[in-house]
Amino acid sequence: MYNHPFVAETISAGIIEKGYAVVDNLLPESELQLIKERFEELQQEDEFLKAGIGKQIHFTIDNTVRGDFIRWIDTKDQSAPVYKLYEYVNELVQNLNRTCFLGIKDYETHYAYYPKGKGYKMHRDRFKTNPHRIVSFVFYLNENWHDGDGGELVLYNEEKQPIETLAPKENRLAVFLSETLHEVKECNSERRSITGWLLDIPTELTFLG
Ligand SMILES: O=C(O)CCC(=O)C(=O)O
Ligand SMILES: [Fe+2]
């Protein structure tokens, strides 16, 4: 476990240098366990919904593009186990605003799982109808993820050549600029994560597009 300013500094440096950063072994084991237990509880309570693409009138569910199920998280709930993750995110927001002037005002997050055989085709998280996602982050919850399990996050350059391939290993935090082209490779067993986006507007206003 690292202190919050160190993690924020490391990620900021990566974002400035190459547009992304990865931190492994982010949380102490006990805190990670609590998050995983909460995740399972929500799955058992059937709290997840099939994820769609686009927002409002643009919203569609297209299984050929993304196969995940999601459950939004209330980022203001300080009692939630994910708050331990948010402490790092809060520090990162401050650091990015100070060093990169990104003007981050808020963030939104959800739990996600991809059933075996699913992935998410190459896309950007920041686009015309959703310009407010500035930085994306993913915190993975998959213990003993092996090479053959697939489900890698692949980051691409503008020429669509892969620049980084990241296994969704437990306790790994991946952060990248939301305009980056990326893909989730088809996974061979269920793949769990917490995904979030740093926004340049308060979450209350995201419905405005
Ligand atoms: O889970 C990941 O590695 C990335 C997920 C993703 O690209 C998204 O939800 O937009
Ligand atoms: Fe994405």
CSV table of C-alpha atoms and ligand atoms in Angstrom, one decimal:
chain,number,residue,atom,x,y,z
A,1,MET,CA,0.0,0.0,0.0
A,2,TYR,CA,1.3,3.4,-0.9
A,3,ASN,CA,0.4,6.8,0.5
A,4,HIS,CA,-2.1,8.9,-1.5
A,5,PRO,CA,0.1,11.7,-2.7
A,6,PHE,CA,2.6,9.2,-4.0
A,7,VAL,CA,0.0,7.3,-6.0
A,8,ALA,CA,-1.5,10.6,-7.3
A,9,GLU,CA,2.0,11.8,-8.3
A,10,THR,CA,2.8,8.6,-10.1
A,11,ILE,CA,-0.4,8.6,-12.1
A,12,SER,CA,-0.2,12.3,-13.0
A,13,ALA,CA,3.3,11.8,-14.3
A,14,GLY,CA,2.2,8.8,-16.4
A,15,ILE,CA,-0.7,10.8,-17.8
A,16,ILE,CA,1.5,13.7,-18.7
A,17,GLU,CA,4.2,11.5,-20.2
A,18,LYS,CA,2.2,9.0,-22.2
A,19,GLY,CA,-1.5,9.4,-21.5
A,20,TYR,CA,-1.9,6.5,-19.1
A,21,ALA,CA,-0.6,5.0,-15.9
A,22,VAL,CA,-0.9,1.7,-13.9
A,23,VAL,CA,-0.5,1.1,-10.2
A,24,ASP,CA,-0.5,-2.4,-8.8
A,25,ASN,CA,-1.2,-3.6,-5.2
A,26,LEU,CA,-3.1,-0.4,-4.5
A,27,LEU,CA,-5.2,-1.3,-1.5
A,28,PRO,CA,-4.4,-3.3,1.7
A,29,GLU,CA,-5.8,-6.9,1.5
A,30,SER,CA,-8.5,-6.3,4.1
A,31,GLU,CA,-9.9,-3.3,2.2
A,32,LEU,CA,-9.8,-5.1,-1.1
A,33,GLN,CA,-11.7,-8.0,0.5
A,34,LEU,CA,-14.5,-5.7,1.7
A,35,ILE,CA,-14.9,-4.3,-1.8
A,36,LYS,CA,-15.1,-7.8,-3.3
A,37,GLU,CA,-17.6,-8.9,-0.7
A,38,ARG,CA,-19.8,-5.9,-1.5
A,39,PHE,CA,-19.5,-6.7,-5.2
A,40,GLU,CA,-20.7,-10.3,-4.6
A,41,GLU,CA,-23.5,-9.1,-2.4
A,42,LEU,CA,-24.8,-6.8,-5.2
A,43,GLN,CA,-24.6,-9.6,-7.7
A,44,GLN,CA,-26.6,-11.9,-5.4
A,45,GLU,CA,-29.2,-9.2,-5.0
A,46,ASP,CA,-29.4,-8.9,-8.7
A,47,GLU,CA,-28.5,-5.3,-8.7
A,48,PHE,CA,-26.7,-5.2,-12.0
A,49,LEU,CA,-28.1,-4.1,-15.3
A,50,LYS,CA,-27.0,-4.8,-18.9
A,51,ALA,CA,-24.8,-1.8,-19.9
A,52,GLY,CA,-25.8,0.2,-22.9
A,53,ILE,CA,-24.1,2.6,-25.3
A,54,GLY,CA,-24.6,6.4,-25.5
A,55,LYS,CA,-27.0,8.4,-23.3
A,56,GLN,CA,-30.6,9.5,-23.3
A,57,ILE,CA,-32.0,9.3,-26.8
A,58,HIS,CA,-28.7,7.8,-28.0
A,59,PHE,CA,-28.9,5.0,-25.5
A,60,THR,CA,-29.0,1.5,-27.1
A,61,ILE,CA,-28.1,-1.9,-25.9
A,62,ASP,CA,-25.9,-3.6,-28.5
A,63,ASN,CA,-24.5,-7.0,-27.4
A,64,THR,CA,-22.0,-7.0,-30.2
A,65,VAL,CA,-20.2,-3.9,-28.9
A,66,ARG,CA,-20.1,-4.4,-25.1
A,67,GLY,CA,-21.2,-7.4,-23.0
A,68,ASP,CA,-20.9,-6.1,-19.5
A,69,PHE,CA,-23.4,-5.6,-16.7
A,70,ILE,CA,-23.1,-2.5,-14.5
A,71,ARG,CA,-24.3,-1.1,-11.2
A,72,TRP,CA,-23.7,2.6,-10.5
A,73,ILE,CA,-22.1,3.7,-7.2
A,74,ASP,CA,-23.1,6.6,-5.1
A,75,THR,CA,-19.7,8.4,-4.8
A,76,LYS,CA,-20.8,10.5,-1.9
A,77,ASP,CA,-21.5,7.5,0.3
A,78,GLN,CA,-18.5,7.5,2.7
A,79,SER,CA,-19.5,4.3,4.4
A,80,ALA,CA,-19.2,2.2,1.2
A,81,PRO,CA,-16.1,0.0,1.1
A,82,VAL,CA,-15.1,1.6,-2.2
A,83,TYR,CA,-14.5,4.8,-0.3
A,84,LYS,CA,-10.9,3.5,0.3
A,85,LEU,CA,-10.5,3.6,-3.5
A,86,TYR,CA,-12.1,7.1,-3.7
A,87,GLU,CA,-9.5,8.4,-1.2
A,88,TYR,CA,-6.9,7.8,-3.9
A,89,VAL,CA,-9.2,9.2,-6.6
A,90,ASN,CA,-9.8,12.4,-4.6
A,91,GLU,CA,-6.0,12.9,-4.3
A,92,LEU,CA,-5.6,12.2,-8.0
A,93,VAL,CA,-8.2,14.8,-8.9
A,94,GLN,CA,-6.4,17.5,-6.9
A,95,ASN,CA,-3.1,16.6,-8.4
A,96,LEU,CA,-4.3,16.5,-12.0
A,97,ASN,CA,-6.0,19.9,-11.6
A,98,ARG,CA,-2.9,21.4,-10.1
A,99,THR,CA,-0.4,19.9,-12.6
A,100,CYS,CA,-2.4,19.5,-15.8
A,101,PHE,CA,-5.2,22.1,-15.3
A,102,LEU,CA,-7.8,19.5,-16.3
A,103,GLY,CA,-10.6,21.3,-14.4
A,104,ILE,CA,-12.0,18.0,-12.9
A,105,LYS,CA,-15.1,18.8,-10.9
A,106,ASP,CA,-16.5,15.4,-10.0
A,107,TYR,CA,-16.5,11.7,-10.9
A,108,GLU,CA,-18.9,8.9,-11.6
A,109,THR,CA,-18.2,5.2,-11.0
A,110,HIS,CA,-19.9,1.8,-11.5
A,111,TYR,CA,-19.2,-1.8,-10.7
A,112,ALA,CA,-19.0,-3.9,-13.8
A,113,TYR,CA,-18.7,-7.5,-14.7
A,114,TYR,CA,-18.2,-9.2,-18.0
A,115,PRO,CA,-19.6,-12.8,-18.2
A,116,LYS,CA,-17.3,-15.4,-19.8
A,117,GLY,CA,-17.1,-14.8,-23.5
A,118,LYS,CA,-17.8,-11.0,-23.4
A,119,GLY,CA,-15.7,-8.0,-24.0
A,120,TYR,CA,-16.0,-4.4,-25.2
A,121,LYS,CA,-15.0,-3.5,-28.7
A,122,MET,CA,-12.6,-0.6,-29.4
A,123,HIS,CA,-14.0,2.7,-28.4
A,124,ARG,CA,-13.4,6.0,-26.7
A,125,ASP,CA,-15.0,7.0,-23.4
A,126,ARG,CA,-15.0,10.7,-24.5
A,127,PHE,CA,-16.9,11.5,-27.6
A,128,LYS,CA,-19.3,14.0,-29.2
A,129,THR,CA,-22.4,13.1,-27.2
A,130,ASN,CA,-20.4,12.6,-24.0
A,131,PRO,CA,-17.6,15.2,-23.9
A,132,HIS,CA,-17.3,15.5,-20.1
A,133,ARG,CA,-15.4,12.3,-19.4
A,134,ILE,CA,-11.8,13.5,-19.2
A,135,VAL,CA,-9.9,10.7,-17.4
A,136,SER,CA,-11.0,7.0,-17.2
A,137,PHE,CA,-9.9,4.7,-14.4
A,138,VAL,CA,-10.5,1.0,-13.8
A,139,PHE,CA,-9.8,-0.9,-10.6
A,140,TYR,CA,-9.7,-4.7,-11.1
A,141,LEU,CA,-11.1,-7.3,-8.7
A,142,ASN,CA,-10.0,-10.6,-10.3
A,143,GLU,CA,-7.9,-12.8,-8.0
A,144,ASN,CA,-5.6,-15.4,-9.7
A,145,TRP,CA,-6.1,-14.0,-13.2
A,146,HIS,CA,-4.0,-16.0,-15.5
A,147,ASP,CA,-2.6,-15.4,-19.0
A,148,GLY,CA,-5.2,-17.6,-20.8
A,149,ASP,CA,-8.1,-15.8,-19.1
A,150,GLY,CA,-8.2,-13.0,-21.7
A,151,GLY,CA,-10.1,-9.9,-20.7
A,152,GLU,CA,-7.1,-7.6,-21.2
A,153,LEU,CA,-7.6,-3.9,-21.5
A,154,VAL,CA,-5.7,-2.8,-24.6
A,155,LEU,CA,-4.9,0.8,-25.2
A,156,TYR,CA,-4.3,2.0,-28.8
A,157,ASN,CA,-2.8,5.0,-30.5
A,158,GLU,CA,-4.6,7.0,-33.1
A,159,GLU,CA,-3.3,4.6,-35.8
A,160,LYS,CA,-5.1,1.8,-34.0
A,161,GLN,CA,-1.8,0.1,-33.0
A,162,PRO,CA,-1.7,-1.3,-29.5
A,163,ILE,CA,0.4,0.7,-27.1
A,164,GLU,CA,-0.3,-1.2,-23.9
A,165,THR,CA,-2.0,-4.5,-22.9
A,166,LEU,CA,-3.1,-4.9,-19.3
A,167,ALA,CA,-4.4,-8.0,-17.6
A,168,PRO,CA,-7.3,-7.2,-15.2
A,169,LYS,CA,-5.4,-8.4,-12.2
A,170,GLU,CA,-6.8,-7.9,-8.7
A,171,ASN,CA,-5.8,-4.7,-7.0
A,172,ARG,CA,-4.5,-3.1,-10.2
A,173,LEU,CA,-5.6,0.5,-11.0
A,174,ALA,CA,-5.4,1.5,-14.6
A,175,VAL,CA,-5.9,5.2,-15.5
A,176,PHE,CA,-6.0,6.7,-19.0
A,177,LEU,CA,-7.2,9.8,-20.9
A,178,SER,CA,-10.8,9.1,-21.9
A,179,GLU,CA,-10.2,10.2,-25.5
A,180,THR,CA,-7.8,7.2,-25.8
A,181,LEU,CA,-9.0,4.3,-28.1
A,182,HIS,CA,-9.3,1.2,-26.0
A,183,GLU,CA,-10.8,-2.3,-25.9
A,184,VAL,CA,-11.6,-5.1,-23.5
A,185,LYS,CA,-10.7,-8.4,-25.0
A,186,GLU,CA,-13.1,-11.3,-24.7
A,187,CYS,CA,-12.7,-12.9,-21.3
A,188,ASN,CA,-12.6,-16.6,-20.6
A,189,SER,CA,-14.0,-16.3,-17.1
A,190,GLU,CA,-16.1,-13.7,-15.4
A,191,ARG,CA,-14.2,-10.4,-15.1
A,192,ARG,CA,-15.0,-7.9,-12.4
A,193,SER,CA,-14.0,-4.3,-11.9
A,194,ILE,CA,-14.9,-0.8,-10.7
A,195,THR,CA,-14.8,1.7,-13.6
A,196,GLY,CA,-14.9,5.4,-13.1
A,197,TRP,CA,-14.6,8.7,-15.0
A,198,LEU,CA,-13.2,12.1,-13.9
A,199,LEU,CA,-15.6,14.7,-15.2
A,200,ASP,CA,-15.3,18.4,-16.0
A,201,ILE,CA,-18.8,19.1,-14.8
A,202,PRO,CA,-20.7,18.1,-11.6
A,203,THR,CA,-22.4,14.7,-12.0
A,204,GLU,CA,-25.8,16.3,-11.4
A,205,LEU,CA,-25.3,18.0,-14.8
A,206,THR,CA,-24.2,15.0,-16.9
A,207,PHE,CA,-27.8,14.5,-18.2
A,208,LEU,CA,-27.2,17.7,-20.2
A,209,GLY,CA,-24.7,15.8,-22.3
B,1,LIG,O1,-12.8,-2.7,-17.8
B,1,LIG,C1,-12.0,-2.1,-18.5
B,1,LIG,O2,-10.8,-2.5,-18.6
B,1,LIG,C2,-12.4,-1.0,-19.4
B,1,LIG,C3,-13.9,-0.8,-19.4
B,1,LIG,C4,-14.3,0.3,-20.4
B,1,LIG,O3,-13.6,0.5,-21.4
B,1,LIG,C5,-15.5,1.0,-20.2
B,1,LIG,O4,-16.4,0.7,-19.4
B,1,LIG,O5,-15.7,2.0,-20.9
B,2,FE,FE,-14.1,2.4,-22.1
